[in-house]
XYZ file of C-alpha atoms in Angstrom:
466
model
C -15.305 -19.565 22.323
C -11.520 -19.912 22.384
C -9.174 -22.725 21.283
C -7.748 -24.810 24.105
C -4.077 -24.249 23.258
C -4.642 -20.516 22.926
C -6.260 -20.386 26.354
C -3.418 -22.369 27.915
C -0.824 -19.985 26.474
C -2.704 -16.877 27.607
C -3.040 -18.351 31.107
C 0.756 -18.669 31.260
C 1.283 -15.153 29.905
C -1.054 -13.333 32.297
C -1.336 -13.273 36.100
C -4.296 -15.331 37.371
C -6.559 -12.385 38.202
C -5.826 -10.670 34.898
C -6.316 -13.887 32.964
C -9.781 -14.270 34.442
C -10.665 -10.689 33.448
C -9.299 -11.391 29.972
C -11.454 -14.511 29.564
C -14.528 -12.727 30.940
C -14.136 -10.025 28.299
C -15.256 -12.550 25.672
C -18.717 -12.643 27.267
C -19.131 -8.883 26.966
C -20.460 -6.981 23.989
C -17.749 -5.516 21.809
C -17.395 -1.787 21.375
C -18.286 -0.224 18.038
C -16.975 3.020 16.630
C -16.708 5.250 13.609
C -14.058 7.672 12.439
C -15.117 11.051 11.088
C -13.618 12.005 7.716
C -12.158 15.553 7.943
C -11.853 15.665 4.147
C -15.634 16.156 4.095
C -15.856 19.052 6.538
C -15.310 20.188 10.112
C -15.519 17.717 12.975
C -17.378 20.074 15.321
C -19.981 20.718 12.656
C -20.463 16.964 12.268
C -20.876 16.512 16.021
C -23.620 19.126 16.030
C -25.463 17.476 13.127
C -25.103 13.803 13.978
C -28.082 11.853 15.322
C -25.744 9.298 16.914
C -24.718 8.961 20.573
C -20.971 9.505 20.344
C -18.112 9.317 22.834
C -14.455 9.964 21.886
C -11.900 7.241 21.192
C -8.859 8.440 23.204
C -6.097 7.634 20.691
C -7.733 9.013 17.527
C -9.007 12.601 17.451
C -11.650 11.795 14.848
C -12.709 8.461 16.384
C -15.989 8.025 18.289
C -17.758 5.125 19.964
C -21.428 4.788 19.081
C -24.286 2.993 20.837
C -25.986 -0.202 19.675
C -29.215 1.713 18.937
C -27.275 3.739 16.345
C -27.015 2.295 12.846
C -24.397 4.452 11.082
C -23.912 1.923 8.292
C -27.498 2.481 7.134
C -27.374 6.273 7.368
C -27.024 8.573 4.294
C -23.890 10.054 5.898
C -22.195 6.685 5.325
C -22.882 6.807 1.593
C -21.504 10.351 1.537
C -18.215 9.204 3.083
C -18.689 11.346 6.183
C -17.217 8.586 8.328
C -15.660 5.138 8.192
C -16.957 2.434 10.518
C -13.811 1.096 12.153
C -13.034 -0.998 15.228
C -11.603 1.356 17.908
C -8.313 -0.474 18.570
C -7.688 -0.629 14.812
C -7.542 3.180 14.761
C -4.365 3.235 16.864
C -1.710 2.146 14.291
C -2.430 4.832 11.677
C -2.702 7.455 14.418
C 0.844 6.542 15.515
C 2.098 6.704 11.913
C 1.540 10.507 12.007
C 1.528 10.924 8.223
C 2.049 14.508 7.040
C 0.759 16.400 3.986
C 3.189 16.240 1.057
C 4.919 12.997 2.072
C 5.210 9.702 0.210
C 3.386 7.071 2.281
C 2.790 3.355 1.739
C 0.047 1.238 3.280
C 1.418 -2.180 2.426
C -1.558 -4.344 3.457
C -4.366 -1.864 2.900
C -7.713 -3.689 2.565
C -10.456 -3.060 3.404
C -9.292 0.542 3.784
C -9.653 1.648 7.403
C -6.018 2.552 7.903
C -5.522 3.856 4.349
C -8.444 6.263 4.635
C -7.224 7.321 8.086
C -3.743 8.024 6.685
C -5.277 9.939 3.771
C -7.162 12.176 6.184
C -3.867 13.086 7.873
C -2.293 13.873 4.497
C -5.106 16.340 3.654
C -5.033 15.499 -0.042
C -1.353 16.358 -0.517
C 1.534 14.043 -1.321
C 1.340 10.465 -2.590
C -0.387 7.622 -0.746
C 0.241 4.183 -2.221
C -2.393 1.823 -0.886
C -1.735 -1.833 -1.681
C -3.597 -5.108 -1.278
C -2.300 -8.451 -2.518
C -5.707 -10.161 -2.926
C -7.632 -8.893 -6.008
C -11.150 -9.055 -4.510
C -10.047 -7.238 -1.370
C -8.115 -4.710 -3.454
C -11.372 -3.847 -5.213
C -13.068 -3.218 -1.863
C -10.110 -1.064 -0.833
C -10.457 1.006 -3.994
C -14.203 1.441 -3.440
C -13.664 2.680 0.108
C -11.021 5.147 -1.027
C -13.560 6.511 -3.505
C -16.366 6.719 -0.935
C -14.179 8.748 1.409
C -13.364 11.305 -1.306
C -9.602 10.673 -1.396
C -7.794 12.277 -4.307
C -4.067 11.575 -3.749
C -4.094 7.762 -3.583
C -2.614 5.200 -5.945
C -4.415 1.900 -5.259
C -2.510 -1.175 -6.424
C -2.819 -4.968 -6.281
C 0.738 -6.223 -5.792
C 2.971 -8.453 -3.700
C 5.347 -6.726 -1.270
C 8.230 -8.130 -3.307
C 7.032 -6.536 -6.532
C 6.451 -3.211 -4.802
C 9.981 -3.230 -3.419
C 11.416 -3.990 -6.867
C 9.350 -1.171 -8.364
C 9.792 1.571 -5.753
C 13.023 0.718 -3.982
C 13.925 3.117 -1.164
C 11.136 5.656 -1.672
C 8.702 6.186 1.233
C 8.806 8.567 4.188
C 6.333 6.438 6.142
C 5.102 2.868 5.838
C 2.114 1.199 7.488
C 2.398 -2.586 7.858
C -0.858 -3.981 9.206
C 0.307 -7.522 8.726
C -1.848 -10.594 8.067
C -1.882 -12.500 11.360
C -3.494 -15.350 13.268
C -6.335 -13.043 14.324
C -6.447 -13.889 18.031
C -7.689 -10.385 18.829
C -10.755 -10.975 16.651
C -12.195 -14.000 18.485
C -14.936 -11.852 20.047
C -15.653 -10.052 16.768
C -15.459 -12.864 14.206
C -16.505 -16.430 14.957
C -14.491 -17.908 12.103
C -11.288 -16.375 13.502
C -11.022 -18.902 16.337
C -12.244 -21.776 14.148
C -9.288 -21.219 11.806
C -6.697 -20.761 14.591
C -3.849 -23.200 15.239
C -0.300 -23.112 16.590
C 0.953 -24.029 13.123
C -0.877 -21.036 11.702
C 0.724 -18.767 14.321
C 4.164 -19.958 13.243
C 3.321 -19.567 9.557
C 2.073 -16.026 10.170
C 5.290 -15.129 11.980
C 7.373 -16.329 9.046
C 5.204 -14.416 6.566
C 5.426 -11.270 8.684
C 9.220 -11.511 8.640
C 9.123 -11.547 4.829
C 6.725 -8.593 4.652
C 8.743 -6.528 7.134
C 11.931 -7.176 5.179
C 10.359 -5.772 2.009
C 8.955 -2.791 3.929
C 12.368 -2.064 5.436
C 13.916 -1.894 1.968
C 11.306 0.676 0.864
C 11.645 2.968 3.906
C 13.782 6.081 3.551
C 16.485 6.773 6.159
C 14.902 8.878 8.875
C 11.501 7.423 7.966
C 8.875 5.910 10.253
C 7.298 2.472 10.053
C 4.320 1.290 12.103
C 3.784 -2.454 12.421
C 0.516 -3.793 13.766
C -1.372 -7.047 14.222
C -4.679 -8.082 15.755
C -3.194 -11.003 17.646
C -1.767 -11.707 21.106
C 0.852 -14.220 19.900
C 4.342 -13.134 21.058
C 5.901 -14.780 18.031
C 3.967 -12.417 15.739
C 4.457 -9.344 17.926
C 7.566 -8.988 20.106
C 9.128 -11.788 18.042
C 8.564 -10.193 14.631
C 9.922 -6.845 15.813
C 12.945 -8.426 17.490
C 13.830 -10.374 14.357
C 13.501 -7.251 12.189
C 15.807 -5.180 14.394
C 18.180 -8.128 14.864
C 18.656 -8.192 11.081
C 18.632 -4.394 10.699
C 20.209 -2.601 13.689
C 19.524 0.769 12.031
C 15.856 0.249 12.975
C 14.837 1.240 16.485
C 11.662 1.371 18.519
C 10.217 4.800 19.266
C 8.828 5.598 22.677
C 5.328 7.010 22.189
C 2.439 8.054 24.389
C 0.370 5.151 25.676
C -3.232 5.667 26.667
C -5.014 4.122 29.667
C -5.536 0.418 29.057
C -2.553 0.067 26.740
C 0.177 -2.255 27.985
C 3.893 -2.658 27.275
C 5.507 -5.285 25.121
C 7.107 -8.051 27.171
C 10.588 -9.458 26.491
C 9.979 -12.578 28.591
C 7.042 -13.566 26.391
C 9.392 -13.695 23.412
C 11.728 -15.992 25.333
C 8.973 -18.264 26.608
C 6.475 -18.449 23.751
C 8.209 -17.711 20.442
C 8.212 -20.714 18.118
C 11.153 -19.559 15.975
C 14.610 -20.769 16.963
C 17.126 -18.401 15.382
C 19.288 -17.767 18.407
C 18.476 -14.069 18.779
C 17.221 -12.384 21.934
C 14.427 -9.855 22.328
C 15.766 -6.459 21.321
C 16.413 -3.607 23.653
C 13.378 -1.414 24.141
C 10.759 -4.066 23.300
C 8.664 -2.665 26.159
C 8.093 0.402 23.958
C 5.755 -1.647 21.797
C 2.060 -1.406 22.619
C -0.475 -4.044 23.513
C -4.155 -3.157 23.497
C -6.075 -5.507 25.786
C -9.862 -6.047 25.501
C -10.228 -6.355 29.286
C -8.419 -3.051 29.921
C -9.838 -0.707 27.292
C -12.835 -0.292 25.022
C -11.608 -2.194 21.991
C -10.380 -5.536 20.688
C -6.909 -7.035 21.018
C -4.164 -5.317 19.037
C -0.396 -4.881 18.916
C 1.462 -1.788 17.670
C 5.161 -1.068 17.214
C 6.456 2.332 16.099
C 9.893 2.181 14.464
C 12.273 4.630 12.849
C 15.127 4.042 10.444
C 18.431 5.691 11.262
C 19.447 8.486 8.898
C 22.230 7.545 6.513
C 24.275 9.409 3.944
C 24.886 6.145 2.092
C 21.223 5.462 1.319
C 19.181 7.942 -0.712
C 15.744 7.987 -2.282
C 15.345 6.140 -5.535
C 14.617 8.404 -8.481
C 11.549 7.224 -10.395
C 10.461 8.531 -13.762
C 7.213 10.523 -13.485
C 4.053 9.306 -15.164
C 3.139 11.050 -18.400
C 0.451 13.636 -17.759
C -1.492 16.314 -19.614
C -2.334 19.852 -18.568
C -5.719 21.443 -17.942
C -5.334 23.459 -21.166
C -5.187 20.237 -23.171
C -8.577 19.029 -21.893
C -11.124 21.281 -23.596
C -14.179 19.314 -22.492
C -13.011 19.330 -18.865
C -12.351 23.064 -19.102
C -15.892 23.724 -20.326
C -17.426 21.573 -17.591
C -15.309 23.187 -14.875
C -16.150 26.715 -16.048
C -19.849 25.871 -16.047
C -19.931 23.908 -12.776
C -17.152 25.003 -10.393
C -16.834 28.278 -8.509
C -13.083 28.409 -9.145
C -10.947 26.684 -11.772
C -7.566 28.101 -10.687
C -6.679 25.023 -8.639
C -7.363 22.717 -11.570
C -5.249 24.892 -13.843
C -2.214 24.046 -11.702
C -2.852 20.288 -11.664
C -1.669 17.484 -13.943
C -4.011 14.877 -15.351
C -3.865 11.277 -16.549
C -5.673 9.999 -19.608
C -6.613 6.332 -19.925
C -8.626 6.230 -23.119
C -11.619 8.468 -22.414
C -11.118 8.383 -18.634
C -9.579 11.410 -16.894
C -7.811 11.176 -13.521
C -6.281 13.807 -11.291
C -2.652 12.757 -10.840
C -1.282 12.676 -7.257
C 1.946 14.502 -6.520
C 5.149 12.605 -7.429
C 3.199 9.873 -9.191
C 5.776 7.555 -10.825
C 5.401 5.915 -14.221
C 2.867 3.147 -13.654
C 4.078 0.602 -16.204
C 4.712 -2.689 -14.408
C 2.166 -2.125 -11.622
C -1.309 -3.642 -11.292
C -3.223 -0.394 -10.780
C -6.848 -0.159 -9.676
C -6.998 3.589 -9.073
C -4.244 5.985 -10.265
C -5.539 9.009 -8.376
C -8.963 10.675 -8.358
C -11.230 9.665 -11.230
C -12.715 12.920 -12.517
C -14.889 11.594 -15.305
C -15.268 10.592 -18.943
C -14.574 12.493 -22.146
C -17.633 12.157 -24.349
C -18.126 13.636 -27.816
C -17.969 17.413 -27.277
C -18.740 17.111 -23.545
C -17.432 15.876 -20.210
C -19.383 13.639 -17.826
C -18.221 13.853 -14.195
C -17.591 10.742 -12.108
C -19.191 9.784 -8.825
C -15.706 9.801 -7.269
C -15.263 13.486 -8.079
C -18.608 14.346 -6.517
C -17.567 12.685 -3.260
C -14.280 14.645 -3.251
C -15.986 18.047 -3.641
C -17.445 20.372 -1.033
C -20.590 22.478 -1.622
C -18.639 25.755 -1.715
C -16.615 24.451 -4.679
C -19.616 24.213 -7.028
C -22.004 26.818 -8.416
C -25.106 24.665 -7.953
C -25.762 22.475 -4.916
C -28.984 20.684 -4.014
C -28.910 20.023 -0.292
C -31.211 17.465 1.332
C -31.836 16.584 4.960
C -30.634 13.172 6.144
C -34.137 12.192 7.275
C -35.988 13.475 4.212
C -37.885 11.389 1.693
C -35.839 12.987 -1.090
C -32.456 11.671 0.057
C -33.919 8.180 0.339
C -35.313 8.502 -3.178
C -32.000 9.789 -4.513
C -30.027 6.865 -3.061
C -32.532 4.503 -4.702
C -31.838 6.107 -8.081
C -35.087 8.037 -8.394
C -35.520 11.537 -9.801
C -36.249 14.579 -7.615
C -38.611 17.455 -8.295
C -36.560 20.664 -8.299
C -36.432 24.175 -9.677
C -33.458 26.312 -10.667
C -30.853 26.812 -13.362
C -30.438 23.847 -15.663
C -27.212 21.858 -15.542
C -25.103 19.792 -13.165
C -25.790 19.912 -9.428
C -23.803 18.508 -6.539
C -26.330 16.552 -4.470
C -25.588 16.894 -0.764
C -26.968 15.582 2.494
C -26.731 18.219 5.230
C -23.845 19.850 3.380
C -21.951 16.625 2.594
C -21.616 15.704 -1.078
C -23.121 12.356 -2.007
C -23.350 12.416 -5.819
C -24.373 14.243 -8.979
C -27.719 15.295 -10.382
C -28.592 17.124 -13.585
C -31.517 19.524 -13.625
C -33.651 19.455 -16.748
C -36.799 21.570 -16.474
C -38.244 20.747 -13.053
C -36.680 17.282 -12.847
C -33.353 16.513 -11.165
C -32.072 13.539 -13.135
C -30.314 11.009 -10.949
C -26.628 10.204 -11.588
C -26.087 8.089 -8.474
C -24.303 4.908 -9.691
C -26.627 1.964 -10.322
C -24.349 -0.407 -8.469
C -24.661 1.632 -5.254
C -28.418 2.199 -5.273
C -30.353 0.919 -2.275
């Protein structure tokens, strides 16, 4: 299953007994996990409701392994954004980022959205999360996952790191750099990963990572935190990339963080022996503070994580960006009428600012800068469309609401015929007050319905119907 040159390098890196355990891990089934979305409700409540066989992922409080007889991707909870199916080792980087509510955070290489949605959960809907992906098709998937998880404070963009740095400058409190890499940690998970591997590709990835890290450094505020991660074992892309960054920017330093059982230290000798770059620098002090996640030592795939902080400086301050033009709640009469009719409380909306793009209304994240010059896919939470004398709510808004926030909720059981019918786009027989209803599955919002007579008209998007 593994390329010859890769195997030879790993045999030199690891002691004989450990190398054999490492190779044997490729014959074992990989571990699968999901990450509960706290934006949708309480974790303990989810654990009581779930039909899955869950065990905790040590390094992420909302992460859980599931068994092969579980199929969470086919469950209605998945469509409701109750969880994100994510490889367990891939949960570690965003957990170490420790994003806080109210901060400005950048996920530089965000698709398909695992780390961005994990960061958003930590931010609890407050602050500004800029989630970027350079490839247009993958950026679309990123945007769709942000919507499914009910995230309201994210700006999703499709840009190069260079353009982002020119636009934002020194702006972010925290930056996640899950860099494109040679993918050696994915050989067990993805067959094409080892078919595409080569030593030349490892070197190319290292050079590209240096460029990405340089742009990220320029956007990080003094005193800010950056987490760099890869899913490869190559020293040139791991210890090497971090050493080159700190060599060029001595105000960056590695942070010593808690390591969980099965996590190993970075190794300075690997940089000396296996790095392909020849720039004359040595591995930086403290490289052992970086983290290696080994598939033969823990329940997850191969990963590398480095937690860095930028020294505080009086000479470098945050760049001042002009705010995006917004409108107030009072200026949106149709939205006001809908909110008064549908929501239990409009006071929160009255304090918010909104974006208008033609007939489309978005909830603006905090500190949203003027967007001119950016390729934007999602400028916040899409609330809906202004029609003639009325407002039609979006699917994204439904997913961001909780049952207690609406006057009318139609709750269905996950194993009922009705929820299956709803996700297929069919109508539901119902009785109650006419108007908009938040359709829920076991208390988790999944979409809109509109009751007319005894028929709940289906507003689940056609493109998502099963």
